[in-house]
Short mmCIF file of C-alpha atoms in Angstrom, two decimals:
data_model
loop_
_atom_site.label_atom_id
_atom_site.label_comp_id
_atom_site.label_asym_id
_atom_site.label_seq_id
_atom_site.Cartn_x
_atom_site.Cartn_y
_atom_site.Cartn_z
CA MET A 1 144.88 -21.21 -234.09
CA LYS A 2 141.86 -21.68 -231.85
CA LEU A 3 139.58 -24.49 -232.94
CA PRO A 4 135.98 -23.45 -233.70
CA ASN A 5 132.88 -24.21 -231.70
CA ILE A 6 130.24 -25.97 -233.80
CA LEU A 7 126.52 -25.40 -233.28
CA PHE A 8 124.52 -27.78 -235.43
CA ILE A 9 120.84 -26.81 -235.69
CA LEU A 10 118.90 -29.81 -236.99
CA ILE A 11 115.23 -29.27 -237.83
CA ASP A 12 112.56 -31.96 -238.17
CA ASP A 13 110.56 -32.08 -241.45
CA LEU A 14 111.06 -28.38 -242.24
CA GLY A 15 109.76 -27.59 -245.72
CA PHE A 16 112.10 -26.04 -248.29
CA GLY A 17 109.55 -23.27 -248.82
CA ASP A 18 108.77 -22.68 -245.14
CA VAL A 19 111.62 -20.21 -244.60
CA GLY A 20 112.09 -16.84 -246.20
CA PHE A 21 115.63 -17.41 -247.47
CA THR A 22 114.42 -20.11 -249.88
CA ASN A 23 110.88 -18.89 -250.62
CA LYS A 24 111.95 -15.53 -252.06
CA GLY A 25 109.19 -13.21 -253.21
CA SER A 26 106.52 -15.09 -251.31
CA PRO A 27 103.39 -13.10 -250.50
CA PRO A 28 102.78 -11.80 -246.96
CA GLY A 29 101.69 -14.61 -244.67
CA ALA A 30 103.78 -17.32 -246.35
CA THR A 31 106.91 -17.37 -244.17
CA PHE A 32 107.67 -16.12 -240.65
CA THR A 33 111.38 -16.66 -240.06
CA PRO A 34 113.22 -13.33 -239.68
CA ASN A 35 115.97 -14.64 -237.36
CA ILE A 36 116.73 -17.68 -239.51
CA ASP A 37 116.66 -15.59 -242.67
CA GLN A 38 119.12 -13.08 -241.21
CA LEU A 39 121.43 -15.86 -240.09
CA ALA A 40 121.32 -17.29 -243.62
CA ALA A 41 122.02 -13.83 -245.10
CA ASP A 42 125.02 -13.54 -242.79
CA GLY A 43 126.46 -16.79 -244.09
CA LEU A 44 126.55 -19.20 -247.04
CA ILE A 45 123.27 -20.67 -248.31
CA LEU A 46 123.63 -24.31 -249.41
CA ASP A 47 121.30 -24.61 -252.41
CA ARG A 48 122.04 -28.31 -252.95
CA HIS A 49 122.22 -29.71 -249.46
CA LEU A 50 120.88 -33.27 -249.73
CA ALA A 51 119.51 -35.73 -247.20
CA TYR A 52 117.40 -38.87 -247.14
CA LYS A 53 113.66 -38.65 -247.76
CA THR A 54 112.76 -39.60 -244.16
CA CYS A 55 114.15 -38.75 -240.74
CA THR A 56 115.73 -41.88 -239.20
CA PRO A 57 118.01 -42.65 -242.18
CA SER A 58 119.06 -38.98 -242.44
CA ARG A 59 119.87 -38.74 -238.74
CA SER A 60 121.72 -42.05 -238.80
CA SER A 61 123.66 -40.85 -241.84
CA LEU A 62 124.59 -37.57 -240.15
CA GLN A 63 125.88 -39.20 -236.99
CA SER A 64 127.62 -42.19 -238.62
CA GLY A 65 129.14 -40.56 -241.72
CA ARG A 66 127.60 -43.14 -244.03
CA LEU A 67 125.14 -42.63 -246.83
CA PRO A 68 121.75 -44.04 -245.80
CA VAL A 69 122.24 -46.97 -248.21
CA HIS A 70 125.21 -47.97 -246.01
CA VAL A 71 123.60 -47.54 -242.58
CA THR A 72 119.79 -47.80 -242.81
CA GLU A 73 116.95 -46.82 -245.13
CA THR A 74 114.10 -47.95 -242.90
CA LEU A 75 111.82 -45.91 -240.71
CA LYS A 76 111.72 -48.31 -237.77
CA VAL A 77 110.53 -47.38 -234.29
CA PRO A 78 113.26 -47.29 -231.60
CA ASP A 79 111.91 -50.36 -229.80
CA ASP A 80 113.04 -52.38 -232.83
CA PRO A 81 116.64 -53.56 -232.10
CA THR A 82 117.65 -53.09 -235.76
CA ALA A 83 116.49 -49.48 -235.87
CA ALA A 84 118.93 -46.77 -236.97
CA ILE A 85 122.72 -46.94 -236.42
CA PRO A 86 124.31 -50.40 -235.98
CA TYR A 87 125.95 -51.10 -232.63
CA ASN A 88 129.52 -51.11 -233.94
CA MET A 89 129.52 -47.92 -236.00
CA THR A 90 131.40 -44.96 -234.52
CA THR A 91 129.62 -41.60 -234.47
CA ILE A 92 131.10 -38.14 -234.93
CA SER A 93 130.78 -37.29 -231.24
CA GLU A 94 132.55 -40.52 -230.24
CA LEU A 95 135.35 -39.63 -232.62
CA LEU A 96 135.73 -36.11 -231.25
CA SER A 97 135.55 -37.33 -227.65
CA ALA A 98 138.32 -39.86 -228.29
CA GLU A 99 140.61 -37.74 -230.47
CA THR A 100 140.13 -34.11 -229.42
CA GLU A 101 139.46 -31.76 -226.52
CA TYR A 102 135.94 -31.02 -227.73
CA THR A 103 133.01 -31.34 -225.38
CA SER A 104 129.88 -32.76 -227.03
CA HIS A 105 126.24 -32.03 -226.26
CA PHE A 106 122.95 -33.21 -227.73
CA VAL A 107 119.58 -31.59 -227.07
CA GLY A 108 116.31 -32.62 -228.71
CA LYS A 109 115.13 -35.35 -231.07
CA TRP A 110 117.54 -38.28 -231.48
CA ASP A 111 115.73 -40.91 -233.59
CA ALA A 112 118.97 -42.81 -234.16
CA GLY A 113 118.47 -45.82 -231.87
CA MET A 114 118.09 -46.73 -228.19
CA ALA A 115 118.49 -50.52 -228.02
CA THR A 116 121.47 -50.32 -225.65
CA THR A 117 123.04 -47.46 -223.73
CA ARG A 118 125.59 -47.31 -226.55
CA HIS A 119 122.77 -46.50 -228.99
CA THR A 120 121.71 -43.40 -227.03
CA PRO A 121 123.30 -39.95 -227.36
CA TYR A 122 125.10 -40.57 -224.05
CA GLY A 123 126.59 -43.82 -225.37
CA ARG A 124 127.42 -42.29 -228.75
CA GLY A 125 129.78 -39.73 -227.26
CA PHE A 126 127.46 -36.94 -226.13
CA SER A 127 128.41 -37.73 -222.56
CA ASP A 128 128.89 -34.14 -221.42
CA LYS A 129 125.25 -33.14 -221.54
CA SER A 130 122.36 -34.76 -223.38
CA LEU A 131 118.59 -34.34 -223.09
CA THR A 132 116.66 -36.17 -225.75
CA TYR A 133 113.71 -38.22 -226.89
CA PHE A 134 114.11 -41.37 -228.97
CA SER A 135 110.97 -41.69 -231.10
CA HIS A 136 109.95 -40.30 -234.47
CA LYS A 137 107.54 -38.08 -232.58
CA ASN A 138 106.23 -37.45 -229.11
CA ASP A 139 103.58 -35.24 -227.56
CA PHE A 140 104.95 -31.71 -227.16
CA PHE A 141 103.19 -31.24 -223.80
CA THR A 142 102.84 -34.65 -222.11
CA HIS A 143 106.25 -35.81 -223.47
CA ASN A 144 104.75 -39.25 -224.17
CA THR A 145 105.79 -41.26 -227.19
CA LEU A 146 103.30 -41.20 -230.06
CA GLN A 147 104.96 -43.74 -232.34
CA SER A 148 106.22 -47.08 -231.10
CA GLY A 149 105.51 -50.79 -231.07
CA CYS A 150 104.12 -50.65 -227.52
CA LYS A 151 100.57 -51.92 -227.55
CA THR A 152 99.84 -54.06 -224.49
CA THR A 153 102.31 -53.57 -221.64
CA CYS A 154 101.50 -50.08 -220.38
CA GLU A 155 99.79 -50.30 -217.02
CA THR A 156 97.31 -47.46 -217.23
CA GLU A 157 93.57 -47.07 -217.50
CA ASN A 158 94.02 -47.55 -221.22
CA PRO A 159 96.48 -50.47 -221.48
CA GLY A 160 96.32 -50.57 -225.29
CA ASN A 161 97.63 -47.03 -225.61
CA HIS A 162 101.40 -46.88 -226.18
CA SER A 163 101.40 -43.11 -225.65
CA CYS A 164 101.34 -43.55 -221.87
CA ILE A 165 105.13 -44.09 -221.97
CA LYS A 166 107.26 -41.00 -221.39
CA ASP A 167 109.96 -40.36 -223.99
CA LEU A 168 112.45 -38.02 -222.34
CA TRP A 169 115.97 -39.15 -221.48
CA GLU A 170 118.83 -37.32 -219.78
CA GLY A 171 122.38 -38.64 -219.94
CA ALA A 172 122.32 -42.32 -218.97
CA GLY A 173 118.83 -42.47 -217.49
CA PRO A 174 115.23 -41.27 -217.58
CA ALA A 175 114.79 -37.51 -217.29
CA VAL A 176 112.79 -37.86 -214.09
CA GLU A 177 113.90 -34.62 -212.47
CA VAL A 178 113.28 -32.67 -215.67
CA GLU A 179 109.84 -34.24 -216.06
CA GLU A 180 108.86 -33.61 -212.46
CA SER A 181 109.93 -29.97 -212.58
CA ARG A 182 108.64 -29.26 -216.10
CA ALA A 183 105.58 -31.52 -216.34
CA GLY A 184 103.21 -30.24 -219.00
CA ASP A 185 105.68 -27.68 -220.37
CA PHE A 186 106.12 -27.27 -224.09
CA VAL A 187 109.05 -29.56 -224.86
CA GLU A 188 110.71 -27.01 -227.13
CA ASP A 189 110.93 -24.63 -224.17
CA ILE A 190 112.62 -27.37 -222.15
CA PHE A 191 115.13 -28.07 -224.92
CA LEU A 192 115.83 -24.37 -225.47
CA ASP A 193 116.50 -23.78 -221.78
CA ARG A 194 118.95 -26.70 -221.70
CA ALA A 195 120.72 -25.48 -224.83
CA LEU A 196 121.06 -21.95 -223.44
CA GLU A 197 122.43 -23.37 -220.19
CA ILE A 198 125.01 -25.39 -222.13
CA LEU A 199 126.11 -22.37 -224.15
CA GLN A 200 126.47 -20.29 -221.01
CA ASN A 201 128.52 -22.99 -219.28
CA GLU A 202 130.72 -23.47 -222.35
CA SER A 203 131.56 -19.77 -222.42
CA GLU A 204 133.21 -20.25 -219.03
CA THR A 205 135.59 -22.97 -220.27
CA SER A 206 138.53 -22.99 -222.68
CA SER A 207 137.58 -26.13 -224.62
CA PRO A 208 135.77 -25.90 -227.95
CA PHE A 209 132.35 -27.53 -228.13
CA LEU A 210 130.09 -29.42 -230.52
CA MET A 211 126.39 -29.01 -229.77
CA PHE A 212 123.46 -30.45 -231.68
CA TYR A 213 120.24 -28.52 -231.14
CA SER A 214 117.72 -30.91 -232.66
CA SER A 215 114.24 -29.41 -232.69
CA HIS A 216 111.01 -31.44 -232.68
CA ILE A 217 109.53 -28.71 -234.89
CA ALA A 218 108.09 -29.02 -237.55
CA HIS A 219 107.15 -32.72 -237.26
CA CYS A 220 103.60 -33.67 -236.39
CA PRO A 221 101.72 -33.52 -234.09
CA LEU A 222 101.14 -29.86 -234.88
CA GLN A 223 101.20 -28.52 -231.34
CA VAL A 224 102.20 -25.11 -230.03
CA PRO A 225 101.40 -22.92 -227.00
CA GLN A 226 98.23 -20.88 -227.43
CA GLU A 227 100.03 -17.55 -226.99
CA ASN A 228 102.31 -18.48 -229.90
CA LEU A 229 99.36 -19.54 -232.04
CA GLU A 230 97.12 -16.52 -231.49
CA PRO A 231 98.88 -14.10 -233.89
CA PHE A 232 98.50 -16.61 -236.74
CA LEU A 233 94.78 -17.33 -236.40
CA THR A 234 94.04 -14.37 -238.66
CA LEU A 235 95.62 -16.17 -241.64
CA LYS A 236 93.05 -16.80 -244.34
CA ASP A 237 92.73 -19.49 -246.99
CA ASP A 238 93.49 -22.42 -244.65
CA GLU A 239 92.37 -26.03 -244.18
CA SER A 240 91.98 -28.58 -241.37
CA LEU A 241 92.89 -32.02 -242.76
CA CYS A 242 96.23 -32.21 -240.91
CA SER A 243 94.36 -32.52 -237.61
CA ALA A 244 94.23 -36.28 -238.30
CA GLN A 245 97.59 -36.83 -236.56
CA THR A 246 97.24 -34.09 -233.95
CA PRO A 247 94.99 -35.02 -231.00
CA TYR A 248 94.97 -31.43 -229.69
CA ILE A 249 96.94 -28.24 -230.28
CA ASN A 250 97.72 -27.32 -226.67
CA PRO A 251 96.16 -27.86 -223.24
CA VAL A 252 93.62 -25.05 -223.75
CA ASN A 253 92.88 -25.72 -227.44
CA ASP A 254 91.43 -29.09 -228.41
CA GLY A 255 91.83 -28.37 -232.11
CA SER A 256 88.12 -28.47 -232.85
CA SER A 257 88.62 -25.44 -235.11
CA PHE A 258 91.90 -26.56 -236.61
CA GLN A 259 93.78 -24.28 -239.03
CA CYS A 260 96.69 -26.28 -240.43
CA ARG A 261 98.80 -23.58 -242.05
CA ALA A 262 98.25 -21.22 -239.13
CA THR A 263 99.34 -23.88 -236.62
CA TYR A 264 102.30 -25.03 -238.70
CA SER A 265 103.42 -21.45 -239.32
CA SER A 266 103.25 -20.62 -235.62
CA MET A 267 105.43 -23.67 -234.89
CA VAL A 268 108.05 -22.57 -237.42
CA ASN A 269 107.91 -19.04 -236.04
CA THR A 270 108.48 -20.48 -232.54
CA LEU A 271 111.52 -22.29 -233.92
CA ASP A 272 112.72 -19.01 -235.40
CA THR A 273 112.39 -17.26 -232.04
CA ASN A 274 114.38 -20.03 -230.37
CA VAL A 275 117.14 -19.86 -232.97
CA GLY A 276 117.32 -16.13 -232.35
CA LYS A 277 117.79 -16.75 -228.63
CA LEU A 278 120.60 -19.23 -229.28
CA ILE A 279 122.44 -16.71 -231.45
CA GLU A 280 121.87 -13.96 -228.90
CA GLN A 281 123.38 -16.22 -226.22
CA LEU A 282 126.44 -16.95 -228.38
CA LYS A 283 126.99 -13.26 -228.97
CA SER A 284 126.45 -12.16 -225.37
CA ALA A 285 128.88 -14.85 -224.20
CA GLY A 286 131.51 -13.73 -226.71
CA GLU A 287 131.45 -17.08 -228.54
CA TYR A 288 129.78 -16.12 -231.82
CA ASP A 289 132.96 -15.02 -233.61
CA ASN A 290 134.56 -18.42 -233.06
CA THR A 291 131.49 -20.53 -233.84
CA LEU A 292 130.49 -22.27 -237.06
CA ILE A 293 126.72 -22.66 -237.26
CA VAL A 294 125.17 -25.35 -239.46
CA PHE A 295 121.44 -25.22 -240.13
CA THR A 296 119.51 -27.92 -241.99
CA SER A 297 116.35 -29.98 -241.99
CA ASP A 298 116.62 -33.76 -241.85
CA ASN A 299 114.49 -34.11 -245.01
CA GLY A 300 111.97 -32.15 -247.02
CA GLY A 301 108.71 -30.97 -245.55
CA CYS A 302 105.81 -33.37 -245.14
CA VAL A 303 103.09 -32.43 -247.64
CA LYS A 304 100.62 -35.18 -246.76
CA LEU A 305 97.57 -33.12 -245.86
CA GLU A 306 96.42 -35.59 -243.21
CA GLU A 307 99.78 -35.46 -241.46
CA SER A 308 101.29 -31.98 -241.59
CA GLY A 309 101.41 -28.58 -243.25
CA GLY A 310 104.81 -28.43 -244.90
CA ASN A 311 105.61 -26.66 -248.16
CA ASN A 312 108.62 -27.34 -250.40
CA TYR A 313 107.92 -24.65 -252.99
CA PRO A 314 109.20 -24.45 -255.68
CA LEU A 315 110.42 -28.05 -255.47
CA ARG A 316 108.37 -31.04 -256.53
CA GLY A 317 107.18 -33.61 -254.00
CA GLY A 318 108.11 -33.89 -250.34
CA LYS A 319 109.04 -36.20 -247.51
CA TYR A 320 108.91 -39.90 -248.49
CA SER A 321 109.93 -39.08 -252.10
CA ASP A 322 113.30 -39.02 -253.91
CA LEU A 323 112.17 -35.94 -255.80
CA GLU A 324 113.92 -32.71 -254.80
CA GLY A 325 111.11 -31.74 -252.41
CA GLY A 326 111.92 -34.82 -250.34
CA ILE A 327 115.72 -34.70 -250.34
CA ARG A 328 116.88 -31.10 -250.94
CA THR A 329 116.79 -29.33 -247.59
CA ALA A 330 116.67 -25.70 -246.49
CA ALA A 331 120.27 -25.31 -245.28
CA PHE A 332 123.10 -22.87 -244.70
CA VAL A 333 126.29 -22.32 -242.73
CA SER A 334 126.85 -19.14 -240.77
CA GLY A 335 128.54 -17.76 -237.66
CA GLY A 336 131.61 -15.61 -237.14
CA TYR A 337 134.07 -18.41 -237.85
CA LEU A 338 132.80 -18.83 -241.42
CA GLY A 339 134.31 -15.64 -242.82
CA ARG A 340 131.79 -15.43 -245.68
CA LYS A 341 128.60 -13.41 -245.86
CA GLY A 342 125.73 -13.01 -248.30
CA GLU A 343 126.81 -15.89 -250.56
CA ARG A 344 125.30 -19.13 -251.82
CA THR A 345 126.61 -22.26 -253.47
CA ASN A 346 125.06 -24.83 -255.80
CA GLU A 347 127.70 -27.46 -255.01
CA ILE A 348 126.47 -30.80 -253.65
CA ILE A 349 126.79 -31.41 -249.92
CA HIS A 350 125.20 -34.50 -248.37
CA ILE A 351 124.13 -34.67 -244.73
CA ALA A 352 126.65 -37.52 -244.25
CA ASP A 353 129.46 -35.13 -245.17
CA TRP A 354 129.26 -33.25 -241.89
CA TYR A 355 131.04 -36.16 -240.19
CA ALA A 356 134.28 -35.64 -242.14
CA THR A 357 133.85 -31.87 -242.35
CA ILE A 358 133.45 -31.49 -238.58
CA ALA A 359 136.23 -34.00 -237.85
CA ASN A 360 138.68 -32.13 -240.04
CA LEU A 361 137.74 -28.80 -238.49
CA ALA A 362 138.38 -30.37 -235.10
CA GLY A 363 141.84 -31.54 -236.14
CA VAL A 364 141.13 -35.28 -236.35
CA LYS A 365 143.82 -36.91 -238.51
CA ASP A 366 142.53 -40.47 -238.92
CA LEU A 367 138.88 -40.82 -239.96
CA LYS A 368 138.84 -44.60 -240.34
CA ASP A 369 136.19 -46.40 -238.30
CA TYR A 370 138.27 -49.38 -237.20
CA ARG A 371 135.59 -50.78 -234.90
CA ALA A 372 133.15 -51.03 -237.80
CA GLU A 373 135.72 -52.43 -240.20
CA ILE A 374 136.64 -55.26 -237.83
CA VAL A 375 133.08 -56.62 -237.99
CA GLY A 376 132.66 -55.99 -241.71
CA LEU A 377 130.39 -52.94 -241.63
CA PRO A 378 130.45 -50.42 -244.52
CA ALA A 379 133.24 -47.86 -244.45
CA LEU A 380 132.71 -44.12 -244.13
CA ASP A 381 131.24 -42.30 -247.13
CA SER A 382 131.55 -38.82 -245.65
CA ARG A 383 133.51 -36.23 -247.63
CA ASP A 384 135.18 -33.16 -246.18
CA GLN A 385 133.37 -30.21 -247.78
CA GLY A 386 135.60 -27.53 -246.31
CA GLN A 387 136.68 -26.43 -249.79
CA VAL A 388 133.05 -25.60 -250.61
CA ILE A 389 132.26 -23.94 -247.31
CA PHE A 390 135.38 -21.87 -246.75
CA GLU A 391 136.99 -21.51 -250.17
CA GLY A 392 134.13 -21.47 -252.68
CA GLY A 393 135.50 -24.62 -254.31
CA GLU A 394 133.94 -27.66 -255.91
CA SER A 395 132.06 -30.43 -254.15
CA ALA A 396 134.01 -33.44 -253.00
CA TRP A 397 131.33 -35.45 -254.88
CA LYS A 398 132.18 -33.91 -258.27
CA ASP A 399 132.08 -36.51 -261.05
CA GLU A 400 131.21 -39.28 -258.58
CA PRO A 401 127.91 -41.05 -257.94
CA LEU A 402 126.07 -40.18 -254.74
CA PHE A 403 123.44 -42.76 -253.85
CA LEU A 404 120.43 -40.91 -252.43
CA SER A 405 118.59 -44.17 -251.77
CA SER A 406 118.42 -47.67 -253.19
CA GLU A 407 116.20 -46.17 -255.91
CA ALA A 408 118.01 -42.93 -256.74
CA VAL A 409 121.48 -41.69 -257.63
CA VAL A 410 122.86 -38.25 -258.47
CA GLU A 411 126.06 -37.31 -260.30
CA ASN A 412 126.78 -33.62 -260.76
CA GLU A 413 123.63 -32.07 -262.27
CA TRP A 414 121.93 -35.37 -263.18
CA LYS A 415 119.59 -37.45 -261.03
CA LEU A 416 118.08 -40.84 -261.83
CA ILE A 417 115.10 -42.34 -260.00
CA VAL A 418 114.07 -45.95 -260.59
CA SER A 419 110.84 -46.71 -258.73
CA GLY A 420 107.37 -47.87 -259.66
CA LYS A 421 105.78 -45.47 -257.19
CA VAL A 422 107.26 -42.04 -256.56
CA ASN A 423 104.98 -40.27 -254.11
CA PRO A 424 104.32 -37.48 -253.27
CA ALA A 425 105.04 -36.05 -256.72
CA GLY A 426 102.88 -32.95 -257.06
CA PHE A 427 103.84 -29.28 -257.31
CA PRO A 428 102.98 -26.89 -254.45
CA GLY A 429 102.28 -23.18 -254.68
CA GLN A 430 104.00 -20.46 -252.67
CA VAL A 431 101.21 -20.61 -250.08
CA TYR A 432 100.56 -24.27 -249.23
CA PRO A 433 98.46 -25.80 -247.79
CA ASN A 434 95.39 -23.68 -248.43
CA SER A 435 91.63 -24.06 -248.61
CA THR A 436 91.73 -25.63 -252.07
CA SER A 437 94.73 -27.93 -251.57
CA TYR A 438 92.52 -30.99 -251.18
CA LEU A 439 91.41 -30.55 -254.82
CA ASN A 440 94.97 -30.96 -256.11
CA ALA A 441 97.12 -32.14 -253.20
CA VAL A 442 100.84 -32.65 -253.73
CA ASP A 443 100.41 -36.06 -252.12
CA ASP A 444 97.75 -37.13 -254.62
CA VAL A 445 100.24 -37.24 -257.48
CA VAL A 446 102.13 -40.50 -258.09
CA MET A 447 104.89 -40.92 -260.69
CA ASP A 448 105.76 -44.19 -262.38
CA CYS A 449 109.54 -44.30 -262.73
CA SER A 450 109.75 -48.08 -262.95
CA GLU A 451 111.70 -47.71 -266.22
CA GLY A 452 113.66 -44.79 -264.81
CA CYS A 453 113.20 -41.01 -264.71
CA LEU A 454 116.13 -38.69 -265.46
CA PHE A 455 116.29 -35.03 -264.41
CA ASN A 456 118.82 -32.22 -264.75
CA VAL A 457 118.28 -30.80 -261.27
CA VAL A 458 120.50 -27.77 -261.86
CA GLU A 459 118.72 -26.43 -264.94
CA ASP A 460 115.38 -27.95 -263.89
CA ARG A 461 115.33 -28.13 -260.10
CA THR A 462 111.52 -28.37 -260.13
CA GLU A 463 111.78 -31.62 -262.14
CA HIS A 464 109.25 -30.81 -264.81
CA HIS A 465 111.18 -32.50 -267.62
CA ASP A 466 112.13 -36.18 -267.74
CA MET A 467 115.25 -36.30 -269.94
CA ARG A 468 115.47 -40.06 -270.30
CA GLU A 469 114.74 -40.16 -274.02
CA LYS A 470 116.77 -37.04 -274.85
CA GLU A 471 119.86 -38.14 -272.92
CA PRO A 472 120.11 -41.94 -273.32
CA ASP A 473 123.85 -42.08 -272.69
CA ILE A 474 123.56 -40.25 -269.36
CA PHE A 475 120.54 -42.34 -268.46
CA ASN A 476 122.38 -45.60 -269.09
CA LYS A 477 125.47 -44.37 -267.24
CA LEU A 478 123.52 -43.52 -264.08
CA LYS A 479 121.45 -46.69 -264.29
CA GLY A 480 124.65 -48.72 -264.43
CA MET A 481 126.01 -46.80 -261.43
CA LEU A 482 122.88 -47.58 -259.43
CA GLU A 483 122.94 -51.25 -260.37
CA GLU A 484 126.62 -51.59 -259.50
CA GLY A 485 126.28 -49.60 -256.28
CA SER A 486 123.37 -51.73 -255.11
CA LYS A 487 125.74 -54.67 -254.67
CA GLY A 488 127.19 -52.93 -251.63
CA PHE A 489 124.01 -51.53 -250.09
CA TYR A 490 123.51 -52.45 -246.44
CA GLU A 491 120.70 -52.45 -243.90
CA ASN A 492 121.24 -52.66 -240.16
CA ASP A 493 121.24 -56.40 -239.39
CA ASP A 494 122.35 -56.32 -235.75
CA VAL A 495 121.46 -59.38 -233.69
CA LEU A 496 121.22 -58.19 -230.10
CA GLN A 497 120.40 -60.14 -226.96
CA LEU A 498 117.38 -58.57 -225.30
CA GLU A 499 117.45 -57.98 -221.55
CA CYS A 500 114.10 -59.70 -221.01
CA GLU A 501 114.49 -62.73 -223.27
CA GLY A 502 112.65 -65.75 -221.91
CA GLY A 503 111.18 -63.89 -218.98
CA VAL A 504 108.13 -61.95 -220.11
CA GLY A 505 106.20 -64.32 -222.34
CA ASP A 506 105.87 -64.66 -226.08
CA GLY A 507 104.89 -61.65 -228.13
CA VAL A 508 105.78 -59.05 -225.50
CA ASN A 509 107.81 -56.11 -226.75
CA CYS A 510 110.90 -56.01 -224.53
CA ALA A 511 111.41 -52.26 -224.82
CA CYS A 512 107.81 -51.61 -223.83
CA TYR A 513 108.00 -54.07 -220.94
CA LEU A 514 111.19 -52.53 -219.55
CA ALA A 515 109.84 -49.03 -220.00
CA VAL A 516 107.27 -49.92 -217.35
CA GLU A 517 109.16 -52.44 -215.21
CA ARG A 518 112.69 -50.97 -215.19
CA TRP A 519 112.59 -47.35 -216.29
CA GLY A 520 109.55 -46.19 -214.35
CA GLY A 521 107.37 -45.50 -217.37
CA TYR A 522 110.09 -44.06 -219.64
CA PHE A 523 111.43 -45.32 -222.95
CA GLY A 524 115.02 -46.57 -222.53
CA PRO A 525 117.55 -49.26 -223.50
CA TYR A 526 116.36 -52.85 -223.57
CA ALA A 527 119.20 -54.96 -225.03
CA LYS A 528 122.51 -56.14 -223.58
CA GLY A 529 125.63 -54.16 -224.44
CA GLU A 530 127.68 -51.16 -223.37
#
């Protein structure tokens, strides 16, 4: 039997309520995702697909097959050598490259480390074709990093501005040719063109492929070409607070008349158009029928009004919170290989589970990460969820604790959060943000769960009712699970030798220094290793 192609569409900060297939019955002007919605309708909607509450831990979990509590929970910038996946963990693409005939490709946002070449997509097994950026966010048009520790080494007219460093990397080196030929282009157009090229080339070979299409949308800054924005400027009931983290919308629009929901919606609609083009390419190349498509966000939408315009309706909270709005993602599987259509499941699947699920689909027999075990790193947590996806069976997590973070655990329908500050914790409406959001912002609400909050997230997915007092036995059981599990929690503690140790002066960020002195103004590896 022919092995399936796997197209993994990973979205950045997409809100649970920002797509039509989850925000059913929303009024006109709330969602603009016809291609994504059709793809979901043609497949299996994953109603309880879980991730971490922020991007780096989720992405590290996905690639490494560990729960975030066993790889990293921190949101460190890539110029920190302990950011993201530890050096000696094996990723899914490395496994497939070593054990199968699959080709592996990565296009888009990485955010899973860059300390050495081994930390990059190229070093992690995506050696066939990779075009990426490393940071949490970059400028969609200049392709400069917007979030790093670089403060003093950039030799420009504004030496204190870290955003003068390009963040675009191709294979094993800076994407100089891409940047020179596509300078100023919307980065999503660049990524789409590369992905379409890969799909076309793969249709001319006999080997199956794994491709991650990892969009920068819908993470801030909220930037989009003017022609994409224009149709959305007629939306009413909008606000402008999210302009705080967006210096301009596009080269011809400085954002002086910022409309947050209009801009965010146009970005998501641009994503939808791009997804439609990917599917069209698969079909025209005759590859759709043998392709499994996975679609998910890396976490819930960001509902901080001064940062973004996400909406997780009807779920409570958002990015940065262990409430469902932060960790339950808009997700589905589709494609001709799936063999199911118009269905949905409420079984738990965690983003870490794609490691084992993909490996088993690819025919990998031995999932042990021997390299990691030798140096004492946590073992794989990933569970093969093929029985859920293809057979309508139960989750591989049934009756077992799944640690969402060091402060939250879920078992079956029950979730426990133990944290003195759960934020954001408000409830959005179907159309959010809007002109009155600042009066009752989702981000303004803080929950005190220092003694523990217990929710039945199947019967009460909006988390209106804390069941701690009504279900003391379940509360104590989950609390004990969290306390016991915490004994094995791990945070990346790599000690790497930096390439510029002892040569650039005290207090100089090595990654920032080498970006200028070695990589020609591009973010790239800065520590010794493979």
